[in-house]
């Protein structure tokens, strides 16, 4: 249970926490998808959700190493559907007691954060720290980055375009708005989705100017605030990184999830703020042009696939994202 209590802290899209866990015997478990927690509009093929499962399995393995356990992980033991996930298991996992050194990133599990805030736009991440992040995933060409001002400006422009495409699309914007928890009471009642809380949010939500319905209303104060906040965040970026996989199979997506969270943890260890900005990588029709454009811009040709784009920089780390209790994610079949 120690490892599972840490695994549920893994990053995942819209903080949906789309995992179900079934214990098997005394030393195993099955990781199953909670199909009620998919994102059919922003993530129609469940690519981002699958990346989240990869992060879950990686954190599970790291936490298990602390207690002297290695994991045997059989991914998609009953096969998978490339178009959309179904009820088949994501992975079967067996715990084995062995002499094993703790993963050096395990100590960062509780401290890892996603920092959705403006960064110090005049402070790029030093190359040596980016090299350390790359070393955390074994090096190679999976993780790439730039602090070149012209390239950063180009990436900011395409990311702005992707964000506007998501907000302007009725279906994707409505999906995100419906999953927004506004104020501490809502966050505590439903500790998933997109959490907005703090003194300012509490004040303006009390006036009914900032509600889920208001967020959906074009031209409203709430819709304008959401739109502009993210544009301002993108503009305050001095370094971008991106994660590339050699293909886009379900196993590629799981591996990318493991690399994603290790990059995030390595950034945390180095005091670097980490913010995924992957709207431009989504697969709904209105994003197709931008998706192709960012692959051209970054020189990534099929079958390779960009799985994540990250803002990297310096800002105060936020409080941890809320989570449902582990017991709520356990099932018996």
Short mmCIF file of C-alpha atoms in Angstrom, two decimals, residues 3-301:
data_model
loop_
_atom_site.label_atom_id
_atom_site.label_comp_id
_atom_site.label_asym_id
_atom_site.label_seq_id
_atom_site.Cartn_x
_atom_site.Cartn_y
_atom_site.Cartn_z
CA UNK A 3 3.79 2.23 -3.17
CA UNK A 4 0.15 2.74 -4.20
CA UNK A 5 -0.27 5.67 -1.81
CA UNK A 6 2.55 7.36 -3.71
CA UNK A 7 1.50 6.23 -7.20
CA UNK A 8 -1.84 8.05 -6.97
CA UNK A 9 0.16 11.30 -6.77
CA UNK A 10 1.27 10.87 -10.39
CA UNK A 11 0.49 13.71 -12.79
CA UNK A 12 -2.45 13.08 -15.09
CA UNK A 13 -4.51 15.20 -17.51
CA UNK A 14 -7.08 17.50 -15.89
CA UNK A 15 -6.23 15.67 -12.64
CA UNK A 16 -8.86 13.08 -13.53
CA UNK A 17 -7.08 10.32 -11.56
CA UNK A 18 -8.47 7.77 -14.05
CA UNK A 19 -7.10 4.68 -12.34
CA UNK A 20 -8.73 1.73 -10.66
CA UNK A 21 -6.63 -0.74 -8.70
CA UNK A 22 -7.43 -4.39 -8.08
CA UNK A 23 -5.21 -6.35 -5.70
CA UNK A 24 -4.26 -9.82 -6.94
CA UNK A 25 -3.07 -12.36 -4.39
CA UNK A 26 -0.51 -11.25 -1.83
CA UNK A 27 1.99 -9.70 -4.21
CA UNK A 28 0.22 -8.34 -7.25
CA UNK A 29 -2.24 -5.84 -8.66
CA UNK A 30 -4.00 -4.92 -11.84
CA UNK A 31 -4.16 -1.32 -13.03
CA UNK A 32 -7.49 -0.75 -14.76
CA UNK A 33 -8.93 2.28 -16.55
CA UNK A 34 -11.83 4.16 -15.03
CA UNK A 35 -13.71 4.80 -18.26
CA UNK A 36 -15.94 7.36 -16.55
CA UNK A 37 -12.88 9.60 -16.13
CA UNK A 38 -11.77 9.90 -19.74
CA UNK A 39 -11.60 13.22 -21.63
CA UNK A 40 -13.51 12.49 -24.82
CA UNK A 41 -13.29 16.04 -26.20
CA UNK A 42 -9.74 17.16 -25.37
CA UNK A 43 -8.21 13.67 -25.51
CA UNK A 44 -10.37 11.58 -27.87
CA UNK A 45 -7.85 8.72 -28.38
CA UNK A 46 -6.94 8.70 -24.65
CA UNK A 47 -3.29 9.37 -25.49
CA UNK A 48 -2.85 11.86 -22.64
CA UNK A 49 -4.70 9.57 -20.23
CA UNK A 50 -2.35 6.72 -21.19
CA UNK A 51 0.66 8.96 -20.51
CA UNK A 52 -0.83 9.48 -17.04
CA UNK A 53 -0.92 5.71 -16.52
CA UNK A 54 2.74 5.56 -17.49
CA UNK A 55 3.52 8.15 -14.82
CA UNK A 56 1.49 6.14 -12.28
CA UNK A 57 3.48 2.98 -13.00
CA UNK A 58 6.78 4.86 -12.81
CA UNK A 59 5.96 6.36 -9.40
CA UNK A 60 4.72 2.95 -8.24
CA UNK A 61 8.08 1.44 -9.21
CA UNK A 62 10.07 4.22 -7.55
CA UNK A 63 8.10 3.97 -4.30
CA UNK A 64 8.42 0.17 -4.31
CA UNK A 65 12.19 0.49 -4.59
CA UNK A 66 12.25 2.34 -1.26
CA UNK A 67 10.85 -0.72 0.52
CA UNK A 68 13.14 -3.18 -1.28
CA UNK A 69 10.76 -4.32 -4.00
CA UNK A 70 11.25 -4.63 -7.73
CA UNK A 71 8.25 -4.75 -10.03
CA UNK A 72 7.48 -7.09 -12.90
CA UNK A 73 5.13 -5.06 -15.10
CA UNK A 74 3.19 -6.63 -17.95
CA UNK A 75 1.63 -3.80 -19.94
CA UNK A 76 -1.69 -4.31 -21.72
CA UNK A 77 -1.74 -8.04 -20.91
CA UNK A 78 -5.00 -8.51 -22.83
CA UNK A 79 -4.12 -6.16 -25.67
CA UNK A 80 -5.25 -2.62 -26.35
CA UNK A 81 -7.19 -0.44 -28.75
CA UNK A 82 -5.22 2.32 -30.45
CA UNK A 83 -8.35 4.39 -31.12
CA UNK A 84 -9.66 4.52 -27.54
CA UNK A 85 -9.08 2.66 -24.30
CA UNK A 86 -11.58 0.02 -23.25
CA UNK A 87 -12.11 -2.01 -20.09
CA UNK A 88 -9.03 -4.20 -20.56
CA UNK A 89 -6.23 -3.75 -17.99
CA UNK A 90 -3.49 -1.20 -18.47
CA UNK A 91 -0.98 -3.39 -16.63
CA UNK A 92 -0.52 -6.39 -14.38
CA UNK A 93 2.10 -5.82 -11.68
CA UNK A 94 3.92 -8.28 -9.43
CA UNK A 95 6.00 -7.12 -6.43
CA UNK A 96 9.23 -9.00 -5.75
CA UNK A 97 11.33 -8.64 -2.60
CA UNK A 98 14.92 -8.13 -3.71
CA UNK A 99 18.05 -6.30 -2.75
CA UNK A 100 17.59 -3.10 -4.68
CA UNK A 101 18.80 0.46 -4.30
CA UNK A 102 16.14 3.12 -3.96
CA UNK A 103 15.53 5.10 -7.13
CA UNK A 104 17.33 8.45 -6.61
CA UNK A 105 14.18 10.32 -7.69
CA UNK A 106 11.95 8.58 -5.15
CA UNK A 107 12.74 11.25 -2.58
CA UNK A 108 11.05 13.86 -4.81
CA UNK A 109 7.68 12.10 -5.17
CA UNK A 110 5.96 14.16 -2.47
CA UNK A 111 7.57 17.42 -3.60
CA UNK A 112 6.86 17.16 -7.34
CA UNK A 113 4.60 19.94 -8.61
CA UNK A 114 3.04 21.29 -11.79
CA UNK A 115 3.48 25.08 -11.72
CA UNK A 116 0.76 26.81 -13.74
CA UNK A 117 2.00 30.36 -13.24
CA UNK A 118 4.09 33.03 -14.94
CA UNK A 119 7.81 32.30 -14.68
CA UNK A 120 10.69 34.76 -14.49
CA UNK A 121 10.77 35.55 -18.21
CA UNK A 122 14.33 36.85 -18.00
CA UNK A 123 15.81 33.74 -16.41
CA UNK A 124 16.46 30.76 -18.65
CA UNK A 125 17.28 27.35 -17.22
CA UNK A 126 21.05 26.68 -17.35
CA UNK A 127 22.21 24.04 -19.81
CA UNK A 128 23.83 21.94 -17.11
CA UNK A 129 20.50 21.57 -15.28
CA UNK A 130 18.74 20.60 -18.50
CA UNK A 131 21.47 18.01 -19.05
CA UNK A 132 20.74 16.67 -15.55
CA UNK A 133 17.05 16.40 -16.40
CA UNK A 134 17.91 14.50 -19.55
CA UNK A 135 20.19 12.17 -17.60
CA UNK A 136 17.24 11.32 -15.34
CA UNK A 137 15.57 9.59 -18.30
CA UNK A 138 18.75 7.95 -19.55
CA UNK A 139 19.85 10.59 -22.04
CA UNK A 140 19.33 10.17 -25.76
CA UNK A 141 17.11 12.21 -28.06
CA UNK A 142 13.79 11.81 -26.27
CA UNK A 143 14.06 15.11 -24.38
CA UNK A 144 15.00 18.27 -26.24
CA UNK A 145 14.96 21.91 -25.23
CA UNK A 146 15.66 25.50 -26.18
CA UNK A 147 16.30 28.82 -24.48
CA UNK A 148 17.04 30.58 -27.78
CA UNK A 149 14.87 33.69 -27.75
CA UNK A 150 13.69 33.34 -31.34
CA UNK A 151 12.76 29.68 -30.91
CA UNK A 152 11.09 30.39 -27.57
CA UNK A 153 9.04 33.12 -29.27
CA UNK A 154 8.02 30.68 -32.03
CA UNK A 155 6.98 28.05 -29.48
CA UNK A 156 5.07 30.60 -27.44
CA UNK A 157 3.22 31.66 -30.59
CA UNK A 158 2.17 28.12 -31.51
CA UNK A 159 1.23 27.35 -27.91
CA UNK A 160 -0.91 30.50 -27.79
CA UNK A 161 -2.56 29.37 -31.02
CA UNK A 162 -3.24 25.94 -29.51
CA UNK A 163 -4.69 27.40 -26.32
CA UNK A 164 -7.00 29.72 -28.25
CA UNK A 165 -8.12 26.80 -30.43
CA UNK A 166 -9.07 24.82 -27.32
CA UNK A 167 -10.88 27.73 -25.67
CA UNK A 168 -12.69 28.73 -28.86
CA UNK A 169 -13.90 25.18 -29.49
CA UNK A 170 -17.24 24.76 -27.73
CA UNK A 171 -16.86 21.07 -26.90
CA UNK A 172 -13.33 21.19 -25.50
CA UNK A 173 -13.89 24.41 -23.57
CA UNK A 174 -17.11 23.08 -22.06
CA UNK A 175 -15.40 19.84 -21.03
CA UNK A 176 -12.68 21.74 -19.17
CA UNK A 177 -15.14 24.19 -17.62
CA UNK A 178 -17.31 21.34 -16.34
CA UNK A 179 -14.27 19.83 -14.60
CA UNK A 180 -13.21 23.08 -12.92
CA UNK A 181 -13.57 23.17 -9.14
CA UNK A 182 -14.01 26.76 -7.98
CA UNK A 183 -13.15 27.55 -4.37
CA UNK A 184 -11.99 25.42 -1.46
CA UNK A 185 -15.41 23.91 -0.76
CA UNK A 186 -15.72 22.49 -4.28
CA UNK A 187 -12.11 21.31 -4.33
CA UNK A 188 -12.59 19.48 -1.04
CA UNK A 189 -15.88 17.94 -2.17
CA UNK A 190 -14.50 16.76 -5.52
CA UNK A 191 -10.70 16.54 -5.26
CA UNK A 192 -10.05 16.08 -8.96
CA UNK A 193 -10.34 18.18 -12.11
CA UNK A 194 -8.93 21.68 -12.48
CA UNK A 195 -8.67 23.32 -9.05
CA UNK A 196 -9.04 27.07 -8.63
CA UNK A 197 -8.80 28.35 -5.09
CA UNK A 198 -7.26 31.08 -2.98
CA UNK A 199 -8.43 34.40 -1.53
CA UNK A 200 -9.10 36.08 -4.89
CA UNK A 201 -11.05 33.10 -6.25
CA UNK A 202 -13.11 32.87 -3.05
CA UNK A 203 -13.97 36.58 -3.33
CA UNK A 204 -14.98 36.68 -6.98
CA UNK A 205 -16.81 33.34 -6.90
CA UNK A 206 -18.98 34.70 -4.08
CA UNK A 207 -20.25 37.38 -6.50
CA UNK A 208 -21.35 34.75 -9.07
CA UNK A 209 -19.08 36.42 -11.61
CA UNK A 210 -16.83 33.35 -11.74
CA UNK A 211 -18.82 30.14 -12.13
CA UNK A 212 -18.64 27.18 -14.48
CA UNK A 213 -21.58 28.55 -16.45
CA UNK A 214 -19.96 31.98 -16.64
CA UNK A 215 -16.75 30.38 -17.91
CA UNK A 216 -18.71 28.95 -20.85
CA UNK A 217 -20.30 32.30 -21.72
CA UNK A 218 -18.37 34.02 -24.51
CA UNK A 219 -17.22 37.49 -23.55
CA UNK A 220 -17.98 37.06 -19.86
CA UNK A 221 -15.62 38.20 -17.12
CA UNK A 222 -14.89 34.57 -16.17
CA UNK A 223 -14.23 33.42 -19.73
CA UNK A 224 -11.97 36.41 -20.35
CA UNK A 225 -10.01 35.81 -17.16
CA UNK A 226 -9.40 32.16 -18.00
CA UNK A 227 -8.37 32.97 -21.56
CA UNK A 228 -6.03 35.84 -20.66
CA UNK A 229 -4.44 34.18 -17.64
CA UNK A 230 -3.10 31.33 -19.74
CA UNK A 231 -1.86 33.66 -22.48
CA UNK A 232 0.01 35.68 -19.85
CA UNK A 233 1.49 32.46 -18.46
CA UNK A 234 2.76 31.43 -21.89
CA UNK A 235 4.29 34.84 -22.48
CA UNK A 236 6.34 34.49 -19.27
CA UNK A 237 8.56 31.66 -20.56
CA UNK A 238 12.32 31.64 -21.12
CA UNK A 239 12.92 27.90 -21.69
CA UNK A 240 10.86 25.17 -23.34
CA UNK A 241 11.43 21.45 -23.34
CA UNK A 242 9.65 18.77 -25.31
CA UNK A 243 9.45 14.99 -25.11
CA UNK A 244 9.55 12.85 -28.24
CA UNK A 245 8.71 9.16 -28.60
CA UNK A 246 9.87 7.00 -31.53
CA UNK A 247 6.28 5.94 -32.22
CA UNK A 248 2.79 6.52 -30.87
CA UNK A 249 1.70 3.06 -29.73
CA UNK A 250 0.11 2.55 -26.35
CA UNK A 251 3.45 1.29 -25.01
CA UNK A 252 5.19 4.37 -26.43
CA UNK A 253 2.67 6.48 -24.54
CA UNK A 254 3.28 4.59 -21.29
CA UNK A 255 7.05 4.99 -21.66
CA UNK A 256 6.55 8.69 -22.34
CA UNK A 257 4.54 8.95 -19.13
CA UNK A 258 7.42 7.44 -17.17
CA UNK A 259 9.89 9.82 -18.80
CA UNK A 260 7.52 12.78 -18.29
CA UNK A 261 7.26 12.30 -14.54
CA UNK A 262 11.00 11.65 -14.19
CA UNK A 263 11.69 14.93 -16.01
CA UNK A 264 9.23 16.66 -13.67
CA UNK A 265 10.92 15.13 -10.63
CA UNK A 266 14.41 16.00 -11.86
CA UNK A 267 13.22 19.57 -12.39
CA UNK A 268 11.84 19.63 -8.84
CA UNK A 269 15.16 18.37 -7.48
CA UNK A 270 16.95 21.20 -9.32
CA UNK A 271 14.49 23.88 -8.18
CA UNK A 272 13.05 24.28 -11.68
CA UNK A 273 9.35 24.98 -12.17
CA UNK A 274 7.70 22.59 -14.63
CA UNK A 275 4.49 23.27 -16.56
CA UNK A 276 3.14 21.04 -19.37
CA UNK A 277 1.51 23.08 -22.14
CA UNK A 278 0.29 20.38 -24.44
CA UNK A 279 -2.93 21.79 -25.89
CA UNK A 280 -1.25 22.02 -29.28
CA UNK A 281 -0.63 18.24 -29.18
CA UNK A 282 -4.29 17.29 -28.77
CA UNK A 283 -6.10 15.30 -31.43
CA UNK A 284 -9.53 16.91 -31.80
CA UNK A 285 -10.26 18.16 -35.34
CA UNK A 286 -9.91 21.90 -34.67
CA UNK A 287 -6.33 21.32 -33.46
CA UNK A 288 -5.13 19.30 -36.45
CA UNK A 289 -3.43 22.21 -38.22
CA UNK A 290 -1.54 23.32 -35.11
CA UNK A 291 -0.58 19.73 -34.26
CA UNK A 292 1.02 19.32 -37.70
CA UNK A 293 2.62 22.76 -37.47
CA UNK A 294 4.37 22.15 -34.15
CA UNK A 295 5.78 18.86 -35.44
CA UNK A 296 7.18 20.69 -38.47
CA UNK A 297 8.50 23.50 -36.29
CA UNK A 298 10.36 21.09 -34.00
CA UNK A 299 11.54 18.81 -36.81
CA UNK A 300 9.71 15.69 -35.62
CA UNK A 301 8.61 13.39 -38.45
#
